[in-house]
PDB file of C-alpha atoms in Angstrom:
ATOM      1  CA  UNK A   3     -39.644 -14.982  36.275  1.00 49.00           C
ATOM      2  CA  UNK A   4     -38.974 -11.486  36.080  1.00 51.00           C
ATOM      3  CA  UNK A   5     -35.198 -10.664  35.236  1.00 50.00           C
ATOM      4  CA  UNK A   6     -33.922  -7.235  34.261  1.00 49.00           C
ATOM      5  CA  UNK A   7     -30.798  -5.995  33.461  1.00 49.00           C
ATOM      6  CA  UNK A   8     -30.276  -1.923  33.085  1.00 49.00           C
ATOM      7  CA  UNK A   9     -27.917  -0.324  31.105  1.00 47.00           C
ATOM      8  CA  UNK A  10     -27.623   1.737  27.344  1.00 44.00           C
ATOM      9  CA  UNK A  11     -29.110  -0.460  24.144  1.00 42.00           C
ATOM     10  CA  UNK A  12     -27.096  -3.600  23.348  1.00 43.00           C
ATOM     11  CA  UNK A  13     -28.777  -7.243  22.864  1.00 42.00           C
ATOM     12  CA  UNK A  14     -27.660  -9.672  25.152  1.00 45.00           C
ATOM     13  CA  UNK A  15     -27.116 -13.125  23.482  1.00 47.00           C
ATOM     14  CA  UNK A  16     -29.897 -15.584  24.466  1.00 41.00           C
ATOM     15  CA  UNK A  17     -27.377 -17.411  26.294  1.00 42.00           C
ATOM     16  CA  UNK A  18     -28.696 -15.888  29.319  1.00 47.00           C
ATOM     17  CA  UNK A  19     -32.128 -17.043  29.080  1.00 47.00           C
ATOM     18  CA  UNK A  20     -33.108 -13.513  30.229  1.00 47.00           C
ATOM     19  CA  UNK A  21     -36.372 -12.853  28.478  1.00 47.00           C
ATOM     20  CA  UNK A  22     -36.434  -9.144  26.713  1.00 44.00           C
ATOM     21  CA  UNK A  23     -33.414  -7.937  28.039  1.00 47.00           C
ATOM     22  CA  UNK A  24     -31.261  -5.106  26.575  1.00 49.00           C
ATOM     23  CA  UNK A  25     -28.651  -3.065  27.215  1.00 48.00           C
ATOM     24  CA  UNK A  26     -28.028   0.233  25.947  1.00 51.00           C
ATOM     25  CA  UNK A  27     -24.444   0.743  25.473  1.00 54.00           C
ATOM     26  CA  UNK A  28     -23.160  -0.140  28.736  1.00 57.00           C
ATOM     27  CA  UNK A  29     -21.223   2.030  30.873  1.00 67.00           C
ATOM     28  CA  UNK A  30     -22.605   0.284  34.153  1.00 66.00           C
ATOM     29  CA  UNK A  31     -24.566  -3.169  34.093  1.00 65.00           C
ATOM     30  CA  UNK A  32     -26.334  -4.197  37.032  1.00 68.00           C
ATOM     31  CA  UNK A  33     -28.954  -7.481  37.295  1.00 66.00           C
ATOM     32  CA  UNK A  34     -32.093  -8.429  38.904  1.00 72.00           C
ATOM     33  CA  UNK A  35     -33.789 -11.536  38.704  1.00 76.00           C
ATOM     34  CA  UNK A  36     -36.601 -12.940  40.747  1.00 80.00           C
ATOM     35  CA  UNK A  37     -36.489 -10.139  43.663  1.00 78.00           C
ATOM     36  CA  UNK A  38     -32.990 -10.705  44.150  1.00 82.00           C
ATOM     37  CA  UNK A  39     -30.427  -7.807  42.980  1.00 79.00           C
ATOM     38  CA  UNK A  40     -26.501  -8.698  41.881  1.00 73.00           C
ATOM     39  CA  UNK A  41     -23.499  -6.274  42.333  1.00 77.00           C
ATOM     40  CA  UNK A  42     -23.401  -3.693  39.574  1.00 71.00           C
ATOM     41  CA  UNK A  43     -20.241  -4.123  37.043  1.00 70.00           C
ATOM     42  CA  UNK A  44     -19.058  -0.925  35.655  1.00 71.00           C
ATOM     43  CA  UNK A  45     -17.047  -1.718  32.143  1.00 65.00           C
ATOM     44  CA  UNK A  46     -14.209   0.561  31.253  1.00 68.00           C
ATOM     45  CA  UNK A  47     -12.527   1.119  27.848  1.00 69.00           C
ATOM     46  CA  UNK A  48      -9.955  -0.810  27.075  1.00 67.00           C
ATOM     47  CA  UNK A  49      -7.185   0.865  25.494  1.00 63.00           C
ATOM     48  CA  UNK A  50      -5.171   0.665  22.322  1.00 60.00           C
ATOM     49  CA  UNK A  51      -3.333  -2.884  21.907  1.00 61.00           C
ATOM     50  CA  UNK A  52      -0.383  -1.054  21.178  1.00 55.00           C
ATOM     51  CA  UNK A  53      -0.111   2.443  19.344  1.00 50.00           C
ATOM     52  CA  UNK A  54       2.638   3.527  16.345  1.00 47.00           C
ATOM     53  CA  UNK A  55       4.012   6.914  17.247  1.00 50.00           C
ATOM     54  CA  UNK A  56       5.809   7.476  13.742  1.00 58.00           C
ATOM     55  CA  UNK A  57       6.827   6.146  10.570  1.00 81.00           C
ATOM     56  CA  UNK A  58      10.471   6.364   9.688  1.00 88.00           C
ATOM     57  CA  UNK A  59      11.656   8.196   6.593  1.00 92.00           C
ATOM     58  CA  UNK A  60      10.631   6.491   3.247  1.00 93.00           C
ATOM     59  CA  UNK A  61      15.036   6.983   3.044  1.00 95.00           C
ATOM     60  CA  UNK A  62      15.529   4.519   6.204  1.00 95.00           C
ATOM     61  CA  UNK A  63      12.991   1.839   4.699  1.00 95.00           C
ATOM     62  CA  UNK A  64      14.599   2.170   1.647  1.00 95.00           C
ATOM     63  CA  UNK A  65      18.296   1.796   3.111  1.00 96.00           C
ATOM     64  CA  UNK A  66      16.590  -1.408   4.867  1.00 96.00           C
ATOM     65  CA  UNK A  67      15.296  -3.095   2.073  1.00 96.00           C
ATOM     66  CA  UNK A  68      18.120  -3.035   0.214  1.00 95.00           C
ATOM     67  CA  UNK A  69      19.467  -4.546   3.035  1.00 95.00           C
ATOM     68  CA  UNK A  70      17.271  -7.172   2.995  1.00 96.00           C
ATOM     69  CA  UNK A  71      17.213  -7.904  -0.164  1.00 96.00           C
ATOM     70  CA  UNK A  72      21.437  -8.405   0.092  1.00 94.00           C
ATOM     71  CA  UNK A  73      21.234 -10.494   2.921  1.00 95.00           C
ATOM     72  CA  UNK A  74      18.695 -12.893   1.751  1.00 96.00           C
ATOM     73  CA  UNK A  75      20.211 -12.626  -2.021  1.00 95.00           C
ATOM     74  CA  UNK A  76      17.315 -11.609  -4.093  1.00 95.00           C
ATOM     75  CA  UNK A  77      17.073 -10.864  -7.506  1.00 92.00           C
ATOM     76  CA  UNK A  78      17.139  -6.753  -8.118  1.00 83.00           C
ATOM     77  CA  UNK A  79      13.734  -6.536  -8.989  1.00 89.00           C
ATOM     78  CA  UNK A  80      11.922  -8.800  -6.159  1.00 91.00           C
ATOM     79  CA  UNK A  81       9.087  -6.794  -4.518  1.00 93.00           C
ATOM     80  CA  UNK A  82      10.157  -5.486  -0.726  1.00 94.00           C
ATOM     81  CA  UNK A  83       8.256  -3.195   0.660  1.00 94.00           C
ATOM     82  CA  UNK A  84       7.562  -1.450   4.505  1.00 94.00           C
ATOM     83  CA  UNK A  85       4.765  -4.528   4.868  1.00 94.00           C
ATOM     84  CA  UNK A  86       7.145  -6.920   3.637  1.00 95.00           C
ATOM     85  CA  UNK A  87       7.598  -9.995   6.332  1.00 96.00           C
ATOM     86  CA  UNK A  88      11.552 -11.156   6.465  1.00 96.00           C
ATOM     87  CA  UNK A  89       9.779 -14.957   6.585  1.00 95.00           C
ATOM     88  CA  UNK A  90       7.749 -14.191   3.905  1.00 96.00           C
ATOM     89  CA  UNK A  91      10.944 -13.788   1.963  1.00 96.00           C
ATOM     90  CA  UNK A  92      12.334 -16.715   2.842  1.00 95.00           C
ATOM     91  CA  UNK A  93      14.857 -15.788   5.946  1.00 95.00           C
ATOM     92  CA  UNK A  94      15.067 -17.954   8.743  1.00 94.00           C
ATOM     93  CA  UNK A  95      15.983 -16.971  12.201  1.00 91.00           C
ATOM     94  CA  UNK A  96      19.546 -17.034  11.332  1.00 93.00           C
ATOM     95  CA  UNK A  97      18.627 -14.760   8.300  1.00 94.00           C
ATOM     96  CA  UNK A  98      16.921 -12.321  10.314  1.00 94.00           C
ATOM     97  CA  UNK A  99      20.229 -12.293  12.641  1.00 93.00           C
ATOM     98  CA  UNK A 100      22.109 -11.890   9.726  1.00 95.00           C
ATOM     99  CA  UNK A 101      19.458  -8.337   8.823  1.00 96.00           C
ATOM    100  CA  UNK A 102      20.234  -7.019  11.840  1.00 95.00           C
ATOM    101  CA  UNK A 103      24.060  -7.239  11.779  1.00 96.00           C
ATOM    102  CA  UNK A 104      24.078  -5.673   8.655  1.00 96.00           C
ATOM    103  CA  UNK A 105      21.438  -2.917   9.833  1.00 96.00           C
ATOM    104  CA  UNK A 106      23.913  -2.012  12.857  1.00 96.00           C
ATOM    105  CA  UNK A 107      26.877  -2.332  10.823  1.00 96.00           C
ATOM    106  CA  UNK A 108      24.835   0.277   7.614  1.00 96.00           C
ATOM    107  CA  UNK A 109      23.401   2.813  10.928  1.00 96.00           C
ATOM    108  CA  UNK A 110      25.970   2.972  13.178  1.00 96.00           C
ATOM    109  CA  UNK A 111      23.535   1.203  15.662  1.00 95.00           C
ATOM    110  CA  UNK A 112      23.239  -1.427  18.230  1.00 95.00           C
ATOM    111  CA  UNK A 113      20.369  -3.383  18.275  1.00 94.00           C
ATOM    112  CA  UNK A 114      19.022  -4.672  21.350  1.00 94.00           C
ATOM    113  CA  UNK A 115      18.315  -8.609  21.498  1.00 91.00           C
ATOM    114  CA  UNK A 116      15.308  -8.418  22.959  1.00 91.00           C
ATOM    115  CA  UNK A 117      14.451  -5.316  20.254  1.00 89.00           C
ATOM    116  CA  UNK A 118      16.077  -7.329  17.419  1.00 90.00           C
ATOM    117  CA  UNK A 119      13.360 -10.256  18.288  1.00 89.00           C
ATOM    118  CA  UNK A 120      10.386  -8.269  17.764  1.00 91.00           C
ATOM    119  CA  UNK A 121      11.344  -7.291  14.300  1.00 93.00           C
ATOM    120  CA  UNK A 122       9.362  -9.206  11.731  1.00 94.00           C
ATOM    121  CA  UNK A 123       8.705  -6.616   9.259  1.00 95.00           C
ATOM    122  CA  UNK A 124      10.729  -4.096   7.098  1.00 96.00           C
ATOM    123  CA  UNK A 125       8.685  -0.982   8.250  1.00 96.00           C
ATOM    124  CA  UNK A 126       9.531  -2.564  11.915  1.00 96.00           C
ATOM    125  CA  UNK A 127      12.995  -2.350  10.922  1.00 96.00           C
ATOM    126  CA  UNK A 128      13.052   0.835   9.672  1.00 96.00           C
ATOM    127  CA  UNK A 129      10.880   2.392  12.761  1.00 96.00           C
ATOM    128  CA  UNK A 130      12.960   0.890  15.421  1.00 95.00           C
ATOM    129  CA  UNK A 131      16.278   2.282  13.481  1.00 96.00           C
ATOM    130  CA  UNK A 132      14.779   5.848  13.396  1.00 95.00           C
ATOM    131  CA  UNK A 133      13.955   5.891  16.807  1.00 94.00           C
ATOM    132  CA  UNK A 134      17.625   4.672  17.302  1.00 94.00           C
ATOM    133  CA  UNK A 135      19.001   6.977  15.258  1.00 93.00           C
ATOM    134  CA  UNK A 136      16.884  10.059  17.242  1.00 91.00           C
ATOM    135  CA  UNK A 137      18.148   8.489  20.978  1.00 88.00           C
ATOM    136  CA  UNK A 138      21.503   8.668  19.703  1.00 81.00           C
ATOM    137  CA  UNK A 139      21.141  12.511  18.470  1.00 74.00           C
TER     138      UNK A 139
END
């Protein structure tokens, strides 16, 4: 059987029952097997997931946690930070509702339902309030 497979250096699993075949970081991957040549597939990079464009000001987070930490009624000294998840702390969906009534009514802002149900974090919070804040300006 001979099989080849042309490309830049990366081991194909053995899935394919290709003896010896490699790739060499593939731009372009094209296949031949017994005589017979496939269409070529070219692979293009994939990009970002999704991609932060700022942080907001260590003031807004701050503003926002004690926020948090009113509406859910912790203790003074509970540890909220940026990376802190609202279910993590214990709010439910009514909770988080409750955060981002008391965001609008502390910024001046109106959150967007759709934008309110992404938040999940403080920092997310915070960031989405900043960029708020800068539309409004």
């Amino acid at each position: 059987m001979a099989s080849s497979i042309t490309g830049t250096f990366m081991s194909l699993p053995s899935l394919l029952m290709v003896p010896s075949t490699r790739a060499f970081h593939p731009n372009s991957v094209s296949l031949s097997t017994k005589g017979r040549n496939f269409p070529s597939i070219t692979l293009q990079p994939r990009a970002p997931r999704f991609q932060v464009s700022c942080a907001a000001k260590p003031e807004t987070v701050e503003k926002v946690v004690n926020i948090v930490k009113k509406q859910l009624a912790l203790p003074g000294d509970s540890s909220v930070t940026g990376e802190s998840k609202f279910s993590a702390l214990g709010a439910d969906s009514l909770d988080t509702v409750e955060i981002v009534m008391g965001l609008e009514e502390e910024f001046g802002i109106t959150v967007e339902e759709e934008s309110a149900q992404t938040i999940t974090t403080v920092q997310e919070a915070a960031d989405l309030i900043d960029k708020l804040l800068e539309s409004k300006a």
